Coordinates of N, CA and C in Angstrom, one line a residue:
X1 N 0.7 -1.5 -0.2 CA 0.3 -0.1 -0.1 C 0.9 1.2 -0.2
X2 N 1.8 1.3 0.9 CA 2.8 2.3 1.1 C 3.5 2.8 -0.7
X3 N 3.4 1.7 -1.4 CA 4.2 1.9 -2.2 C 3.4 2.5 -3.8
X4 N 2.0 2.0 -3.8 CA 1.0 2.5 -4.5 C 0.9 4.1 -3.9
X5 N 0.8 4.6 -2.6 CA 0.5 5.9 -2.7 C 1.7 6.6 -3.1
X6 N 2.8 6.2 -2.8 CA 4.3 7.2 -3.5 C 4.2 7.3 -4.8
X7 N 3.9 6.2 -5.7 CA 3.7 6.2 -7.1 C 3.0 6.9 -7.2
X8 N 1.6 7.0 -7.0 CA 0.6 7.9 -7.7 C 1.3 9.3 -7.0
X9 N 1.3 9.5 -5.6 CA 1.7 10.7 -5.8 C 2.8 11.7 -6.1
X10 N 3.9 10.6 -6.6 CA 5.2 11.3 -7.1 C 4.9 11.6 -8.1
X11 N 4.1 10.5 -9.1 CA 3.7 10.7 -10.3 C 2.7 11.8 -10.8
X12 N 2.1 12.3 -9.7 CA 1.3 13.7 -10.1 C 2.5 14.9 -9.8
X13 N 2.9 14.6 -8.7 CA 3.9 15.7 -8.6 C 4.8 15.8 -9.7
X14 N 5.3 15.0 -10.1 CA 6.1 15.0 -11.0 C 5.6 15.7 -12.7
X15 N 4.7 14.9 -12.9 CA 3.8 15.4 -13.6 C 3.6 16.4 -13.9
X16 N 3.0 17.7 -12.3 CA 2.6 18.6 -12.5 C 3.7 19.5 -12.6
X17 N 5.1 18.9 -11.8 CA 6.3 20.0 -12.0 C 6.8 20.0 -14.3
X18 N 6.7 18.9 -14.6 CA 6.5 18.8 -15.8 C 5.8 19.8 -16.5
X19 N 4.8 19.9 -16.5 CA 3.6 20.4 -17.3 C 4.3 22.1 -16.9
X20 N 3.8 22.2 -15.8 CA 4.2 23.8 -15.2 C 5.3 24.1 -16.1
X21 N 6.6 24.0 -15.9 CA 8.3 24.0 -16.7 C 7.7 24.2 -18.2
X22 N 7.1 23.1 -18.7 CA 6.8 23.5 -20.3 C 5.8 24.4 -20.5
X23 N 4.7 24.7 -19.7 CA 4.0 26.0 -20.3 C 4.5 27.1 -19.7
X24 N 5.5 27.4 -19.0 CA 6.3 28.5 -18.5 C 7.1 28.6 -19.7
X25 N 7.8 27.4 -20.1 CA 8.7 27.7 -21.4 C 7.9 28.5 -22.8
X26 N 6.8 27.7 -22.6 CA 6.3 28.0 -23.8 C 5.8 29.8 -23.9
X27 N 5.0 30.1 -22.5 CA 4.6 31.5 -22.5 C 5.8 32.1 -22.5
X28 N 6.9 32.2 -22.3 CA 8.3 33.2 -22.3 C 8.5 32.9 -23.9
X29 N 9.1 31.8 -24.9 CA 9.1 32.2 -25.9 C 7.8 33.1 -26.5
X30 N 6.5 32.6 -26.4 CA 5.3 33.9 -26.6 C 5.6 35.1 -26.3
X31 N 6.9 35.6 -25.3 CA 6.8 37.1 -25.3 C 8.0 37.0 -25.4
X32 N 8.8 36.4 -25.6 CA 10.0 36.7 -26.7 C 9.7 36.9 -28.4
X33 N 8.9 35.8 -28.8 CA 8.7 35.8 -30.4 C 7.1 37.0 -30.4
X34 N 6.8 37.0 -29.8 CA 5.4 37.8 -30.3 C 5.2 38.9 -30.9
X35 N 4.0 39.2 -31.2 CA 4.2 40.6 -31.7 C 3.2 41.3 -30.8
X36 N 3.7 42.6 -30.3 CA 3.0 43.3 -29.3 C 2.4 44.6 -30.0
X37 N 1.2 44.8 -29.6 CA 0.2 45.6 -30.5 C -0.9 46.0 -29.3
X38 N -0.9 47.0 -29.4 CA -2.3 48.1 -28.3 C -3.8 47.1 -28.3
X39 N -3.7 47.3 -27.2 CA -5.4 46.5 -27.2 C -5.9 46.8 -26.4
X40 N -7.4 46.6 -26.1 CA -8.4 47.3 -24.9 C -9.0 46.1 -24.2
X41 N -9.4 46.3 -23.0 CA -9.8 45.2 -22.5 C -11.6 45.9 -22.9
X42 N -12.3 44.6 -23.2 CA -13.7 45.3 -23.7 C -14.9 44.4 -22.4
X43 N -14.2 43.5 -21.6 CA -15.0 42.7 -20.5 C -14.2 42.5 -19.6
X44 N -14.3 42.4 -18.3 CA -13.9 41.7 -17.6 C -14.2 40.6 -17.0
X45 N -14.2 39.0 -16.7 CA -15.1 37.7 -16.6 C -14.7 37.5 -15.1
X46 N -15.3 38.4 -14.3 CA -15.0 37.7 -12.5 C -14.5 36.5 -12.0
X47 N -14.0 36.2 -11.3 CA -13.6 34.8 -11.0 C -13.0 34.8 -9.7
X48 N -14.0 33.6 -8.9 CA -13.2 33.8 -7.4 C -13.3 32.4 -7.0
X49 N -12.0 32.4 -6.3 CA -11.5 31.0 -5.8 C -12.0 30.2 -4.7
X50 N -13.0 30.0 -4.1 CA -13.7 29.8 -2.7 C -13.5 31.1 -2.6
X51 N -13.0 31.3 -0.4 CA -13.7 33.0 -0.3 C -12.1 33.8 -0.6
X52 N -11.6 33.3 -1.7 CA -10.0 34.4 -1.8 C -10.8 35.6 -2.9
X53 N -9.7 36.3 -3.0 CA -10.9 37.9 -3.6 C -10.7 37.6 -5.2
X54 N -11.8 38.4 -5.3 CA -12.4 38.3 -6.8 C -11.2 38.7 -7.2
X55 N -10.7 38.5 -8.4 CA -10.1 38.2 -9.8 C -10.6 38.7 -11.0
X56 N -9.8 39.3 -11.9 CA -10.7 39.3 -13.4 C -9.3 38.7 -14.4
X57 N -10.6 38.0 -15.7 CA -9.6 37.6 -16.7 C -10.4 38.1 -17.8
X58 N -9.6 39.3 -17.9 CA -9.9 39.8 -19.7 C -10.2 39.4 -20.9
X59 N -11.2 40.2 -21.5 CA -11.3 39.3 -22.9 C -10.9 40.9 -23.7
X60 N -9.9 40.8 -24.4 CA -9.5 41.8 -24.9 C -9.6 42.1 -26.8
X61 N -9.4 42.9 -26.8 CA -9.9 43.7 -28.7 C -8.5 44.4 -29.1
X62 N -8.1 43.6 -30.1 CA -7.0 44.1 -30.7 C -6.8 44.1 -32.4
X63 N -5.9 44.6 -32.5 CA -5.6 44.9 -34.7 C -4.4 44.2 -34.7
X64 N -4.7 43.2 -35.2 CA -3.3 42.7 -35.4 C -2.6 43.6 -36.8
X65 N -1.3 42.8 -37.1 CA -0.5 43.8 -38.4 C -1.0 43.8 -39.6
X66 N -1.6 42.6 -39.6 CA -2.5 42.8 -41.2 C -3.8 43.4 -41.3
X67 N -4.2 44.4 -39.7 CA -5.4 44.6 -39.6 C -6.4 44.0 -39.7
X68 N -6.4 42.5 -39.2 CA -7.4 42.2 -38.6 C -7.8 42.0 -37.5
X69 N -9.2 42.9 -36.6 CA -9.5 42.9 -35.6 C -10.3 41.8 -34.8
X70 N -9.4 41.5 -33.5 CA -9.6 40.4 -32.7 C -10.0 40.2 -31.8
X71 N -11.2 39.4 -30.9 CA -11.6 39.5 -29.5 C -11.1 38.1 -29.1
X72 N -10.4 38.1 -28.0 CA -9.7 36.8 -27.5 C -9.4 37.5 -26.2
X73 N -9.5 36.5 -25.6 CA -8.7 35.8 -23.8 C -7.7 34.9 -23.7
X74 N -6.7 35.3 -22.9 CA -5.9 34.6 -22.4 C -6.1 33.3 -21.6
X75 N -7.5 32.9 -21.3 CA -7.5 32.1 -21.0 C -7.5 32.0 -19.5
X76 N -8.5 31.2 -18.1 CA -8.3 31.5 -17.2 C -6.9 31.0 -16.5
X77 N -6.2 30.1 -16.8 CA -5.2 29.5 -16.2 C -3.8 30.2 -17.0
X78 N -3.7 30.9 -17.9 CA -2.4 31.3 -18.7 C -2.0 32.2 -18.0
X79 N -2.2 33.0 -17.3 CA -1.6 34.1 -16.7 C -2.0 34.8 -15.8
X80 N -1.5 35.6 -14.8 CA -2.0 36.1 -13.8 C -3.1 37.1 -13.8
X81 N -4.7 37.5 -13.4 CA -5.5 37.7 -13.5 C -5.3 39.2 -13.2
X82 N -5.8 40.2 -14.3 CA -6.0 41.7 -13.7 C -6.8 42.0 -12.4
X83 N -6.5 42.9 -11.9 CA -7.9 43.3 -10.8 C -7.8 45.1 -11.5
X84 N -7.6 45.5 -12.5 CA -7.8 46.7 -13.2 C -9.1 46.7 -13.2
X85 N -9.6 48.4 -13.9 CA -10.8 48.3 -14.3 C -10.8 48.3 -16.3
X86 N -11.4 47.8 -17.6 CA -10.8 47.6 -18.2 C -10.2 49.5 -18.7
X87 N -9.7 49.2 -19.9 CA -8.6 50.0 -20.6 C -7.8 49.4 -21.4
X88 N -6.8 50.1 -21.6 CA -5.7 49.6 -22.3 C -4.9 49.1 -22.1
X89 N -4.3 47.8 -23.0 CA -3.3 46.9 -22.6 C -2.3 46.9 -23.6
X90 N -1.4 45.9 -23.8 CA -0.2 45.6 -24.7 C -1.0 44.4 -24.7
X91 N -0.9 43.7 -25.7 CA -1.6 42.3 -26.5 C -0.2 41.6 -26.8
X92 N 0.3 40.9 -26.0 CA 1.4 40.0 -27.2 C 0.4 38.4 -27.7
X93 N 0.8 38.7 -29.4 CA 0.0 37.2 -30.1 C 0.9 36.8 -30.5
X94 N 0.5 35.7 -30.7 CA 1.5 34.6 -31.9 C 1.0 34.8 -33.6
X95 N 1.5 35.4 -34.0 CA 1.4 35.4 -35.6 C 0.7 34.0 -36.4
X96 N 0.7 33.2 -36.0 CA 0.3 31.9 -36.3 C -0.8 31.7 -35.9
X97 N -1.2 32.2 -35.1 CA -2.1 32.0 -34.2 C -3.0 33.2 -33.8
X98 N -3.3 34.4 -34.0 CA -3.8 35.2 -33.4 C -4.8 35.2 -32.0
X99 N -5.1 34.1 -31.8 CA -5.9 34.4 -30.4 C -5.4 33.6 -29.7
X100 N -3.8 33.2 -29.5 CA -3.2 32.9 -28.6 C -2.2 33.9 -27.9
X101 N -2.9 34.7 -26.9 CA -2.6 35.9 -26.7 C -1.9 35.5 -25.2
X102 N -1.3 36.9 -24.3 CA -1.0 37.4 -23.4 C -1.0 38.6 -23.0
X103 N -1.5 39.0 -22.1 CA -2.1 40.5 -21.9 C -0.8 41.1 -20.9
X104 N -0.6 42.2 -21.6 CA 0.4 43.3 -20.0 C -0.2 44.2 -19.5
X105 N -0.1 44.3 -19.0 CA -1.0 45.2 -17.8 C -0.2 46.2 -17.8
X106 N -0.8 47.4 -17.5 CA 0.6 48.3 -17.5 C 1.4 48.3 -16.5
X107 N 0.8 48.4 -15.0 CA 1.0 48.2 -13.8 C 2.1 47.0 -13.6
X108 N 2.4 46.2 -14.8 CA 3.2 45.0 -14.1 C 4.6 44.8 -15.3
X109 N 5.3 44.2 -15.3 CA 6.1 44.0 -16.0 C 5.8 42.5 -16.8
X110 N 6.4 42.5 -17.8 CA 6.2 41.6 -19.2 C 5.9 40.2 -18.8
X111 N 7.3 40.0 -17.9 CA 7.5 38.5 -17.4 C 6.8 38.3 -16.1
X112 N 6.2 39.4 -15.3 CA 5.4 38.7 -14.1 C 4.0 38.3 -14.0
X113 N 3.5 38.3 -15.6 CA 2.4 37.6 -15.7 C 2.5 36.2 -15.7
X114 N 3.4 35.5 -16.8 CA 3.8 34.4 -16.1 C 4.4 33.7 -15.8
X115 N 5.0 34.3 -14.9 CA 6.2 33.6 -13.7 C 5.1 33.2 -12.4
X116 N 4.2 34.2 -11.8 CA 3.3 33.9 -10.7 C 2.3 32.4 -11.1
X117 N 2.0 32.6 -12.0 CA 1.5 31.2 -12.9 C 2.4 30.1 -12.6
X118 N 3.5 30.0 -13.2 CA 4.6 29.0 -13.1 C 4.9 29.0 -11.8
X119 N 4.8 29.7 -10.9 CA 5.4 29.5 -9.4 C 4.3 28.6 -9.0
X120 N 3.0 29.4 -8.6 CA 1.8 28.4 -8.3 C 1.9 27.2 -8.7
X121 N 1.7 26.4 -10.2 CA 1.6 25.4 -10.8 C 3.0 24.4 -9.6
X122 N 3.9 25.1 -9.7 CA 5.5 24.3 -9.4 C 5.3 24.3 -8.1
X123 N 4.9 24.9 -7.2 CA 4.2 24.8 -5.8 C 3.7 24.0 -5.9
X124 N 2.5 23.9 -6.4 CA 1.5 22.7 -6.2 C 1.7 21.3 -5.7
X125 N 2.8 21.7 -7.4 CA 3.3 20.1 -7.6 C 4.2 19.5 -6.7
X126 N 5.4 20.3 -6.2 CA 5.9 20.3 -5.4 C 5.2 19.6 -4.2
X127 N 4.3 20.4 -3.4 CA 3.6 20.2 -2.6 C 3.1 19.1 -2.3
X128 N 2.8 18.3 -3.8 CA 2.0 17.0 -3.9 C 3.2 16.1 -3.8
X129 N 4.3 16.0 -4.2 CA 5.0 15.1 -4.2 C 5.7 14.9 -2.7
X130 N 6.1 16.3 -1.9 CA 7.0 16.1 -0.5 C 5.2 15.3 0.4
X131 N 4.3 15.1 0.2 CA 3.1 14.9 0.4 C 3.0 13.4 0.4
X132 N 3.4 12.9 -0.5 CA 3.5 11.3 -0.9 C 4.7 11.1 -0.3
X133 N 6.0 11.3 -0.4 CA 6.9 10.8 0.0 C 6.8 10.9 1.9
X134 N 6.0 11.8 2.7 CA 6.0 11.7 3.6 C 4.9 10.4 4.1
X135 N 3.9 10.5 3.0 CA 3.0 9.5 3.8 C 3.8 8.1 3.7
X136 N 4.1 7.9 2.4 CA 4.9 6.8 2.5 C 6.0 6.5 3.4
X137 N 7.0 7.2 3.6 CA 7.7 7.0 5.3 C 6.9 7.0 6.2
X138 N 5.8 7.5 6.3 CA 4.8 7.3 7.8 C 4.2 5.6 7.3
X139 N 3.8 5.3 6.4 CA 3.3 4.3 6.5 C 3.9 2.9 6.4
X140 N 5.3 2.6 5.9 CA 6.1 2.0 5.8 C 7.4 1.7 7.1

C-alpha cells in the first residue's frame, strides 16, 4: 500500500512539475517572439476561488499587423488575472495563431504575468510530491 501511495503522489507531482515548466517555457517563448500591439480590455470576467479575493480575466480586442480585429482572452489559467478596470493594455499574440495571447497590464512587467502562474503550479506540484513522500515514510 505505501508504494502505491508513493507512486501515485510522486507521479502526479512530477507530471505537474513537467507541465509547469513546459508551459512556462512556451509562454516565455511567446513573450520573446510574439507581436506586441495595443489593445483594450472590453470585458472583465469575474472569478473567485473559494473565499479568495475576486479577480478578473480579461477579454481584449486588438488589431493584428495585417489589420484583422480580434477579440480573445488569454484563458483562465494562462496568466495572472487582472484586478483593474477595463482599459488599454498591451497584447502579445502569436502571428500563426492570433487568438493565442498574453496580456501585459500597465502596472506589471511583461514576464510577471507568466511567472506567478508558473510558481503557483510548481509549488502545488512540489507539495504533492512531498506529501506523497511523507505518507510513504509514515506508512512504511
